[in-house]
Structures are given as structure tokens and as C-alpha cells.
Coordinates of C-alpha atoms and ligand atoms in Angstrom, one line a residue:
M285 CA 143.0 103.0 108.6
Q286 CA 145.1 101.5 111.3
T287 CA 144.5 97.9 112.3
E288 CA 145.1 96.6 115.8
G289 CA 144.3 93.0 116.0
A290 CA 140.7 92.3 115.0
V291 CA 139.6 95.9 115.5
T292 CA 140.0 99.0 113.4
H293 CA 138.7 102.6 113.2
C294 CA 136.1 103.8 110.8
P295 CA 137.7 106.3 108.4
Q296 CA 134.4 108.2 108.3
C297 CA 133.4 108.6 112.0
A298 CA 136.4 107.1 113.8
S299 CA 134.4 104.7 115.9
Q300 CA 135.8 101.3 116.6
I301 CA 134.8 98.5 114.3
R302 CA 135.4 94.8 114.3
V303 CA 137.3 93.1 111.5
D304 CA 136.6 89.7 110.2
K305 CA 139.0 89.0 107.3
R306 CA 136.5 86.6 105.6
Y307 CA 133.9 89.3 105.3
V308 CA 133.5 93.0 104.5
T309 CA 134.6 95.5 107.1
W310 CA 131.9 98.1 107.8
C311 CA 130.8 100.6 110.4
D312 CA 127.6 100.0 112.5
R313 CA 127.5 103.6 113.6
C314 CA 127.6 105.5 110.2
D315 CA 127.1 102.7 107.7
W316 CA 130.5 103.3 106.1
N317 CA 131.3 100.6 103.5
V318 CA 128.0 98.8 104.0
D319 CA 127.8 98.2 100.3
P320 CA 131.3 98.0 99.0
S321 CA 130.5 96.9 95.5
P322 CA 127.7 99.2 94.3
L323 CA 126.1 98.3 91.0
N324 CA 127.5 100.0 88.0
N325 CA 124.3 100.1 86.0
T326 CA 122.7 102.6 88.3
Y327 CA 119.4 104.1 87.3
P328 CA 119.1 107.8 86.7
D329 CA 118.7 109.8 90.0
W330 CA 115.1 110.6 89.5
R331 CA 114.2 107.0 89.1
Q332 CA 116.0 105.9 92.2
K333 CA 114.3 108.7 94.2
L334 CA 110.9 107.8 92.8
E335 CA 111.3 104.1 93.7
H336 CA 112.6 105.0 97.2
R337 CA 109.7 107.3 97.8
L338 CA 107.2 104.7 96.6
A339 CA 108.7 102.1 98.9
D340 CA 108.7 104.5 101.8
T341 CA 105.1 105.8 101.5
L342 CA 103.8 102.3 101.0
Y343 CA 105.8 101.1 104.0
R344 CA 104.4 103.9 106.2
E345 CA 100.9 103.3 105.1
L346 CA 101.2 99.6 106.0
E347 CA 102.9 100.3 109.3
R348 CA 100.1 102.6 110.4
G349 CA 97.1 100.7 109.3
A350 CA 95.9 97.3 108.3
V351 CA 97.3 95.6 105.2
H352 CA 94.5 95.3 102.7
R353 CA 94.2 93.0 99.7
P354 CA 95.0 95.0 96.5
G355 CA 91.7 96.6 95.3
W356 CA 90.7 97.7 91.9
D357 CA 92.7 101.0 91.8
A358 CA 93.7 102.9 88.7
A359 CA 97.0 101.1 88.5
R360 CA 95.4 97.7 88.5
V361 CA 92.9 98.6 85.9
A362 CA 95.7 99.9 83.7
A363 CA 97.7 96.7 84.1
Y364 CA 94.6 94.7 83.0
L365 CA 94.0 97.0 80.1
L366 CA 97.6 96.7 78.9
A367 CA 97.6 93.0 79.2
G368 CA 94.1 92.6 77.7
L369 CA 95.2 94.7 74.7
L370 CA 98.0 92.3 74.0
L371 CA 95.8 89.3 74.4
L372 CA 93.3 90.7 71.9
L373 CA 96.0 91.0 69.3
P374 CA 96.1 87.4 68.1
L375 CA 92.3 87.2 68.0
A376 CA 92.2 90.3 65.8
A377 CA 94.9 88.9 63.6
L378 CA 93.0 85.6 63.3
L379 CA 89.8 87.3 62.3
G380 CA 91.7 89.6 60.0
G381 CA 93.3 86.7 58.2
F382 CA 90.0 84.9 57.6
G383 CA 88.4 88.2 56.5
L384 CA 91.2 88.7 54.0
L385 CA 90.7 85.2 52.5
I386 CA 87.0 85.5 52.3
F387 CA 86.4 89.0 51.2
Y388 CA 89.5 90.4 49.7
R389 CA 90.4 89.9 46.1
P390 CA 92.6 89.3 44.1
L391 CA 93.7 86.0 45.7
W392 CA 97.4 86.3 44.9
L393 CA 97.4 89.4 47.1
S394 CA 95.0 88.2 49.9
I395 CA 96.8 84.9 50.4
P396 CA 100.2 86.3 51.4
L397 CA 98.5 89.0 53.5
A398 CA 96.4 86.4 55.3
L399 CA 99.6 84.3 55.8
L400 CA 101.2 87.3 57.4
A401 CA 98.2 87.7 59.7
F402 CA 98.4 84.0 60.7
A403 CA 102.1 84.4 61.4
M404 CA 101.0 87.2 63.8
V405 CA 98.6 84.8 65.4
M406 CA 101.3 82.2 66.0
L407 CA 103.7 84.9 67.3
F408 CA 101.2 86.5 69.8
R409 CA 99.2 83.4 70.8
P410 CA 98.9 83.0 74.5
R411 CA 100.9 80.1 75.9
A412 CA 100.2 78.0 79.0
H413 CA 103.1 78.3 81.4
R414 CA 104.9 75.0 81.3
L415 CA 107.5 73.4 83.4
D416 CA 111.0 73.0 82.0
P417 CA 111.1 69.5 80.4
G418 CA 114.2 68.7 82.5
A419 CA 112.5 69.8 85.7
Q420 CA 112.8 67.4 88.7
V421 CA 109.2 66.9 89.7
V422 CA 108.6 65.4 93.2
N423 CA 105.0 64.1 93.5
R424 CA 102.9 63.2 96.4
D425 CA 103.9 59.6 96.7
Q426 CA 107.6 60.4 96.7
A427 CA 107.3 63.1 99.4
P428 CA 104.3 62.5 101.7
R429 CA 105.9 64.5 104.6
L430 CA 106.6 67.5 102.5
Y431 CA 103.2 67.5 101.0
D432 CA 101.7 67.1 104.4
V433 CA 103.3 70.4 105.5
L434 CA 102.4 72.1 102.2
D435 CA 98.7 71.0 102.7
Q436 CA 98.7 72.2 106.3
I437 CA 100.0 75.6 105.1
A438 CA 97.6 75.8 102.1
D439 CA 94.6 74.9 104.4
A440 CA 95.6 77.5 107.0
I441 CA 95.8 80.1 104.3
G442 CA 92.7 78.9 102.7
T443 CA 94.1 78.4 99.2
Q444 CA 94.3 75.5 96.8
R445 CA 96.7 72.7 97.7
V446 CA 99.8 72.4 95.4
A447 CA 99.7 70.0 92.5
A448 CA 103.4 69.5 92.3
V449 CA 106.8 70.4 93.7
V450 CA 109.8 71.0 91.6
V451 CA 113.4 70.8 92.9
D452 CA 116.1 72.8 91.3
M453 CA 119.5 74.3 92.0
E454 CA 118.5 78.0 91.9
P455 CA 119.0 79.8 95.2
N456 CA 115.3 80.7 95.6
I457 CA 111.9 79.3 96.3
W458 CA 109.1 80.1 93.8
F459 CA 105.5 79.8 93.1
A460 CA 103.9 79.4 89.6
R461 CA 100.7 78.3 88.0
I462 CA 101.3 75.7 85.4
G463 CA 99.3 74.6 82.3
W464 CA 95.9 75.7 81.0
R465 CA 94.4 74.5 84.3
V466 CA 96.7 76.9 86.1
R467 CA 97.6 74.4 88.8
P468 CA 99.7 75.7 91.7
V469 CA 103.3 74.5 91.7
I470 CA 106.0 75.2 94.3
G471 CA 109.7 75.3 93.2
I472 CA 112.3 74.5 95.9
G473 CA 115.8 75.7 95.1
L474 CA 118.0 73.5 97.2
P475 CA 120.9 76.0 97.6
L476 CA 118.5 78.2 99.6
W477 CA 116.4 75.5 101.1
V478 CA 119.3 73.6 102.8
G479 CA 120.4 76.7 104.7
L480 CA 116.9 77.3 106.2
R481 CA 115.9 76.2 109.7
P482 CA 112.6 74.3 110.0
Q483 CA 110.4 77.2 110.9
E484 CA 112.0 79.4 108.3
R485 CA 111.1 76.8 105.7
V486 CA 107.5 77.0 106.7
A487 CA 107.8 80.8 106.4
V488 CA 109.1 80.8 102.8
L489 CA 106.6 78.2 101.7
A490 CA 103.7 80.2 103.4
H491 CA 105.0 83.4 101.7
E492 CA 104.8 81.7 98.3
L493 CA 101.4 80.1 98.8
G494 CA 100.2 83.4 100.1
H495 CA 100.7 84.8 96.6
G496 CA 98.3 82.2 95.3
K497 CA 95.7 83.3 97.8
N498 CA 96.1 87.0 97.4
G499 CA 95.2 87.0 93.7
D500 CA 98.1 89.4 93.0
V501 CA 97.9 90.8 89.5
R502 CA 101.2 89.3 88.6
H503 CA 99.9 85.8 89.3
G504 CA 96.5 86.4 87.8
W505 CA 95.7 84.8 84.5
V506 CA 95.3 87.9 82.3
V507 CA 98.5 89.6 83.3
G508 CA 100.3 86.3 83.5
A509 CA 99.4 85.3 80.0
A510 CA 100.5 88.7 78.6
R511 CA 103.8 88.4 80.4
S512 CA 104.4 84.9 79.0
I513 CA 103.7 86.2 75.4
L514 CA 106.2 89.0 75.9
G515 CA 108.7 86.7 77.4
E516 CA 108.4 84.3 74.5
L517 CA 108.8 87.2 72.0
L518 CA 111.9 88.3 73.8
A519 CA 113.4 84.8 73.7
T520 CA 112.6 84.4 70.0
F521 CA 113.9 87.8 68.9
S522 CA 116.9 88.2 71.1
D523 CA 120.5 88.0 69.8
Q524 CA 121.3 84.4 70.6
P525 CA 124.9 83.6 71.3
L526 CA 124.9 81.5 68.2
D527 CA 123.8 84.4 66.0
Q528 CA 127.3 85.9 65.9
Y529 CA 128.7 82.5 64.9
R530 CA 126.1 82.2 62.2
R531 CA 126.8 85.7 61.0
D532 CA 130.5 85.0 60.7
L533 CA 129.8 81.7 58.9
S534 CA 127.3 83.2 56.5
Y535 CA 129.8 86.0 55.7
Y536 CA 132.1 83.5 54.1
V537 CA 129.5 81.4 52.5
N538 CA 127.5 84.1 50.8
A539 CA 128.5 87.7 50.2
R540 CA 124.8 88.7 50.3
A541 CA 124.2 87.1 53.7
P542 CA 125.3 90.1 55.7
Y543 CA 122.3 92.0 54.4
V544 CA 120.0 89.2 55.4
S545 CA 121.5 89.1 58.8
L546 CA 121.4 92.9 59.1
L547 CA 117.7 92.5 58.4
T548 CA 117.3 89.9 61.1
R549 CA 119.2 92.1 63.5
I550 CA 116.9 95.1 62.8
L551 CA 113.9 92.9 63.2
N552 CA 115.3 91.5 66.4
A553 CA 116.0 95.0 67.7
I554 CA 112.5 96.3 66.9
V555 CA 110.5 93.3 68.3
S556 CA 112.6 92.7 71.4
G557 CA 112.8 96.5 72.0
S558 CA 109.1 96.9 71.9
A559 CA 108.4 93.7 73.9
S560 CA 110.8 94.7 76.7
G561 CA 109.4 98.2 76.7
Y562 CA 105.9 96.8 77.1
L563 CA 107.0 94.5 79.8
W564 CA 108.7 97.5 81.6
L565 CA 105.5 99.5 81.4
L566 CA 103.4 96.5 82.7
D567 CA 105.9 96.2 85.6
K568 CA 105.8 99.9 86.5
V569 CA 102.0 100.1 86.3
D570 CA 101.6 97.4 88.9
L571 CA 104.7 98.2 90.9
R572 CA 102.7 99.4 93.9
S573 CA 100.3 96.5 93.9
S574 CA 103.0 94.0 93.5
Q575 CA 105.0 95.5 96.4
R576 CA 101.9 95.5 98.5
A577 CA 101.4 91.8 97.5
E578 CA 104.8 91.0 98.9
Y579 CA 104.0 92.6 102.3
L580 CA 100.7 90.8 102.3
A581 CA 102.4 87.5 101.6
D582 CA 104.9 88.2 104.4
R583 CA 102.1 88.9 106.8
K584 CA 100.5 85.6 105.9
A585 CA 103.8 83.9 106.4
G586 CA 104.0 85.5 109.8
E587 CA 100.7 84.2 110.8
I588 CA 101.6 80.6 109.7
A589 CA 105.3 80.3 110.6
G590 CA 105.5 82.9 113.4
S591 CA 106.7 86.5 112.8
E592 CA 110.2 86.0 114.1
A593 CA 110.9 83.0 111.9
T594 CA 109.5 84.9 108.9
A595 CA 111.9 87.8 109.5
W596 CA 114.8 85.4 109.8
A597 CA 113.8 83.6 106.7
L598 CA 113.8 86.9 104.8
E599 CA 117.3 87.7 106.0
R600 CA 118.4 84.2 105.0
T601 CA 117.4 84.9 101.4
L602 CA 120.0 87.7 101.4
L603 CA 122.6 84.9 101.6
A604 CA 121.5 83.4 98.4
D605 CA 124.5 84.5 96.4
S606 CA 126.9 83.2 99.1
A607 CA 125.0 79.9 98.9
Y608 CA 125.3 79.8 95.2
H609 CA 129.0 80.6 95.2
A610 CA 129.6 77.9 97.8
L611 CA 127.8 75.4 95.5
E612 CA 129.7 76.4 92.5
R613 CA 133.1 76.3 94.3
A614 CA 132.3 72.8 95.6
M615 CA 131.3 71.6 92.2
R616 CA 134.3 72.9 90.4
F617 CA 137.1 72.3 92.9
Q618 CA 136.1 70.0 95.7
H619 CA 135.1 66.7 94.1
D620 CA 135.0 64.8 97.3
V621 CA 132.5 67.1 99.0
D622 CA 128.7 67.0 98.7
P623 CA 128.0 70.4 97.2
L624 CA 124.8 70.9 99.3
D625 CA 126.7 70.1 102.5
A626 CA 129.2 72.8 101.4
V627 CA 126.3 75.3 101.0
R628 CA 124.9 74.4 104.4
R629 CA 128.3 74.9 106.1
E630 CA 129.0 78.1 104.3
V631 CA 125.6 79.7 105.2
S632 CA 125.5 78.6 108.8
A633 CA 129.0 80.0 109.4
I634 CA 128.0 83.5 108.3
P635 CA 128.0 85.7 111.4
A636 CA 125.1 87.8 112.5
R637 CA 127.1 91.0 111.9
E638 CA 127.5 90.1 108.2
I639 CA 123.8 89.3 107.9
E640 CA 123.1 92.7 109.5
R641 CA 125.4 94.4 106.9
R642 CA 123.5 92.8 104.1
V643 CA 120.1 93.9 105.5
R644 CA 121.4 97.4 105.7
A645 CA 122.9 97.2 102.1
S646 CA 119.5 95.9 100.9
R647 CA 118.1 99.3 101.8
I648 CA 120.2 101.0 99.2
R649 CA 120.6 98.1 96.8
E650 CA 117.3 96.6 96.4
A651 CA 115.4 99.8 95.7
R652 CA 117.4 99.8 92.5
T653 CA 117.6 96.2 91.5
D654 CA 114.4 94.4 92.2
S655 CA 111.6 96.9 92.5
R656 CA 109.0 94.2 92.4
H657 CA 110.0 93.3 95.9
P658 CA 110.2 96.0 98.5
P659 CA 113.7 96.1 100.1
T660 CA 114.3 93.3 102.5
Y661 CA 115.2 95.9 105.1
L662 CA 111.7 97.3 105.0
R663 CA 110.0 93.9 104.9
T664 CA 111.8 92.7 108.1
K665 CA 111.2 96.0 109.8
L666 CA 107.5 95.9 109.1
I667 CA 107.3 92.3 110.5
R668 CA 109.2 93.2 113.6
N669 CA 107.4 96.5 114.2
R670 CA 103.9 95.0 114.1
P671 CA 102.6 92.8 117.0
A672 CA 104.4 89.5 117.0
T673 CA 102.4 86.4 115.9
A674 CA 102.9 82.8 117.0
A675 CA 103.2 79.9 114.6
S676 CA 100.1 78.0 113.5
V677 CA 102.0 75.4 111.5
V678 CA 105.0 73.9 113.3
L679 CA 107.6 71.8 111.6
G680 CA 109.4 69.5 114.0
L681 CA 113.0 68.5 113.7
D682 CA 112.1 64.8 112.8
H683 CA 109.6 65.9 110.2
N684 CA 112.1 68.3 108.8
A685 CA 114.8 65.7 108.5
A686 CA 112.3 63.3 106.8
I687 CA 111.6 66.0 104.2
D688 CA 115.3 66.3 103.5
R689 CA 115.4 62.6 102.8
E690 CA 112.4 62.8 100.5
L691 CA 114.0 65.4 98.4
A692 CA 117.4 63.8 98.3
A693 CA 116.9 61.7 95.1
A694 CA 115.5 64.6 93.1
G695 CA 118.3 66.8 94.5
E696 CA 120.9 64.3 93.2
L697 CA 119.3 64.4 89.7
A698 CA 119.3 68.2 89.7
L699 CA 122.9 68.3 90.8
A700 CA 123.8 65.9 88.0
E701 CA 122.1 68.2 85.6
L702 CA 124.0 71.2 86.9
R703 CA 127.3 69.2 86.8
R704 CA 126.8 68.8 83.1
E705 CA 126.8 72.6 82.7
F706 CA 130.2 73.0 84.5
P707 CA 133.2 72.0 82.4
D708 CA 135.5 69.6 84.1
R709 CA 138.6 71.0 85.7
Ligands
ZN241 ZN1 131.6 105.1 110.9
ZN242 ZN1 106.9 87.1 97.1

């Protein structure tokens, strides 16, 4: 490779390519070096091919025809069966426990067996999805302008208005149903949010609220409850970082302890192994319907925010890791800089060519990493290949700036929280 100023030649097809030292050098003609750091934990070939094919056939189907709401196809029924089975488990254990106590004798045997059954109930009981106790909740009185936009979007979609907004420092925007009343909550990750232009903000909010409307399986109560049980099991039976320490300590304290800890490790391995296997199965069964749900939510976003802004917003989400690195850098090394300002500067300085590279990389990369979402490359392509739609909710610059001010206080608290996690220089 010979460099002459800011231009070089592609080692693969010899065409001229531009060089920007701050970013990856790649070739527009043949896609050379589009993804310079491929993931090491690559799936087996067959799985990669299968997921590519799934993404492609679904894409073609949607490009040709209308996007339908997911119906009751075999995959959806299977997802509900799998989830329902898991939800019946605690009920069966509860009945079994009482049955043992009432009908089974001798008591010295039925009591411990019943206790075992009740322990199962505790383990597999459905839990309401709760917010993290440290979550920075912004309610209606604190952010009237933000809620005004959210309500406009919810009304335009025809879905329930959000009950609360949570601000955090993750580089994404999320939607969840919280508590037993499954009230809709929107999570705004400031590192992503601050880099979005007004109409792109409308697009991401509309995408998330669109999930609430579509009744995707993933957000439905049955599958959601099954997921939360499995998640809880995984958290309880995983090898915590402290476990190693406890093992070392117990080794010195008690010579017999290693056997006990070996037992815990085996139990951990069995429970978390089966829980993650079940979760994997549940994911794969509704792979197609969850990918379809993403396209549907994108289409809704296009109708609300305008198709062009929706496509841009999707491309912005590919900058999430740059945003997070800028945040981390500012927090660790630049104590006189507002970390969110640093993020805004970093993200807005990224040239179009670098964004284009990430879109192309997403074609290869995302089919492997996050199969729940179709590759961003296909999502933006579908939006741009279908007839353009104009925005029905427009966020003006003043209104947008007012929203930033409304979120500032919660953002400071979330930053302070994050600061505690970073050790001082
Ligand atoms: Zn080339
Ligand atoms: Zn989505």
C-alpha cells in the first residue's frame, strides 16, 4: 500500500481510496477492510448462513409487499407454548407442595419434600419487570415538553401514552413495560440521545412506541414473564465475581469447603445452562417475528418522523460505541469537559464516509451478533426503497432545546452515578 497525501490504493482492487487517519481506511468499490476487527466468537458457518438467509428472505418479502402485523404462525404458537410451560411450572410446584402436605405420609418425609416444592415455586415465580432502584425517573411535571412530544407520537400511533421516562447513560433508547400493570416506560440513554437531531429523536421514540402498538411477542406478557424468570435464574445461578474470592477464602477456612463449593458450581452450571438454553430456544423460535416487528416499528417511525429522518436515526445508532468511548474518555481524562458535550462533538464530527462504512459493516456483523434486529443495512435500505413518507409529528428547534433543558437535572444525576463506577485517575 503506497500512500500519497490523503489518498492510497486499495490492495485488493487497486482503485483510489481516501485516507482519514482518525478512521478506518476502506474501499468503496470492493468493500476491502470494511470490518477490520471481525468478532472472534464467530458462529459456525451453517448458523451464519441460516441467519443471513432468514434476514434476506424476510427483507425481500417486505420489500415486495405490505408489512403485516405478525399473525399467529407456527413460530408464534411455539413461543407461547414454550413460555406458557415455564409459567405453569411454579403453579404445578405449588399444588404439588400442598398435595404432599395433605395427602402424603409419613410427615417427616412429606415436609421436606413439600419444602423442596415451595423452593421451586420461589425460584420460578413470575416477577413483574421493575425499574432499577437507582433509575433516574423523569415524570410529567419535570418534563412537560418531552411528554408533549411523546403523547403526540403515542396518539399518532394509537397506543397507550407512556407512564414514565427514565434517563440513563447507556448508548441506546429502549421501551419496557413495568410492574404488574405493565405500564409503558421509555428509557433515554443520553450518550445516544445527545447526538440525535430533532427529527431523528422523534424517529427513535416512534420506533420504540411502535413496539408497544404492534404487540410483538417479545413485549407480550406471556413471553415477557417467561423471559424475566429465565433472566432471574441466570442472575442467581451464575458464577458471580465474588464466588472465586469466596472459594479461595473457604479453602483456607475449612478443608471440606471445596466440596461444598464444587456442588454449588455444578448446580450453577446445570441451572444456568438449562436457563440459557431455554432462552436461546425462545429467541430462535420467534426470530422471524421479532425481526418482522423491527421492520414494522421502523415503518411506524417513518410515518411519524418522516422516512429520511428514520433512516438517518438508524445510522446514528451505529455510532453508539463511539459515543460511549467519548463519554468514557471524557470522564476518565478530561475533568474540565462536560462528558455529554464531548459525546456530541465526537458524534457530529464523524464524516459521512465513516458512517457509510459502518452501515456496510453492519451487513456482515449484525447478522451474527444481534439476530433479534435485522442488520441496520437492510433496515435503512427498506426504508429508502419504499415510497418516502413525510413527518406527521415535527419537533422544532426551540422545543428540542427545551427538552434538553428538562432532561439536564436527571442527566447530571445519572452522570454522577456513572462517575462512582469509574475509579479516579
Ligand atoms: Zn477495493
Ligand atoms: Zn426495535
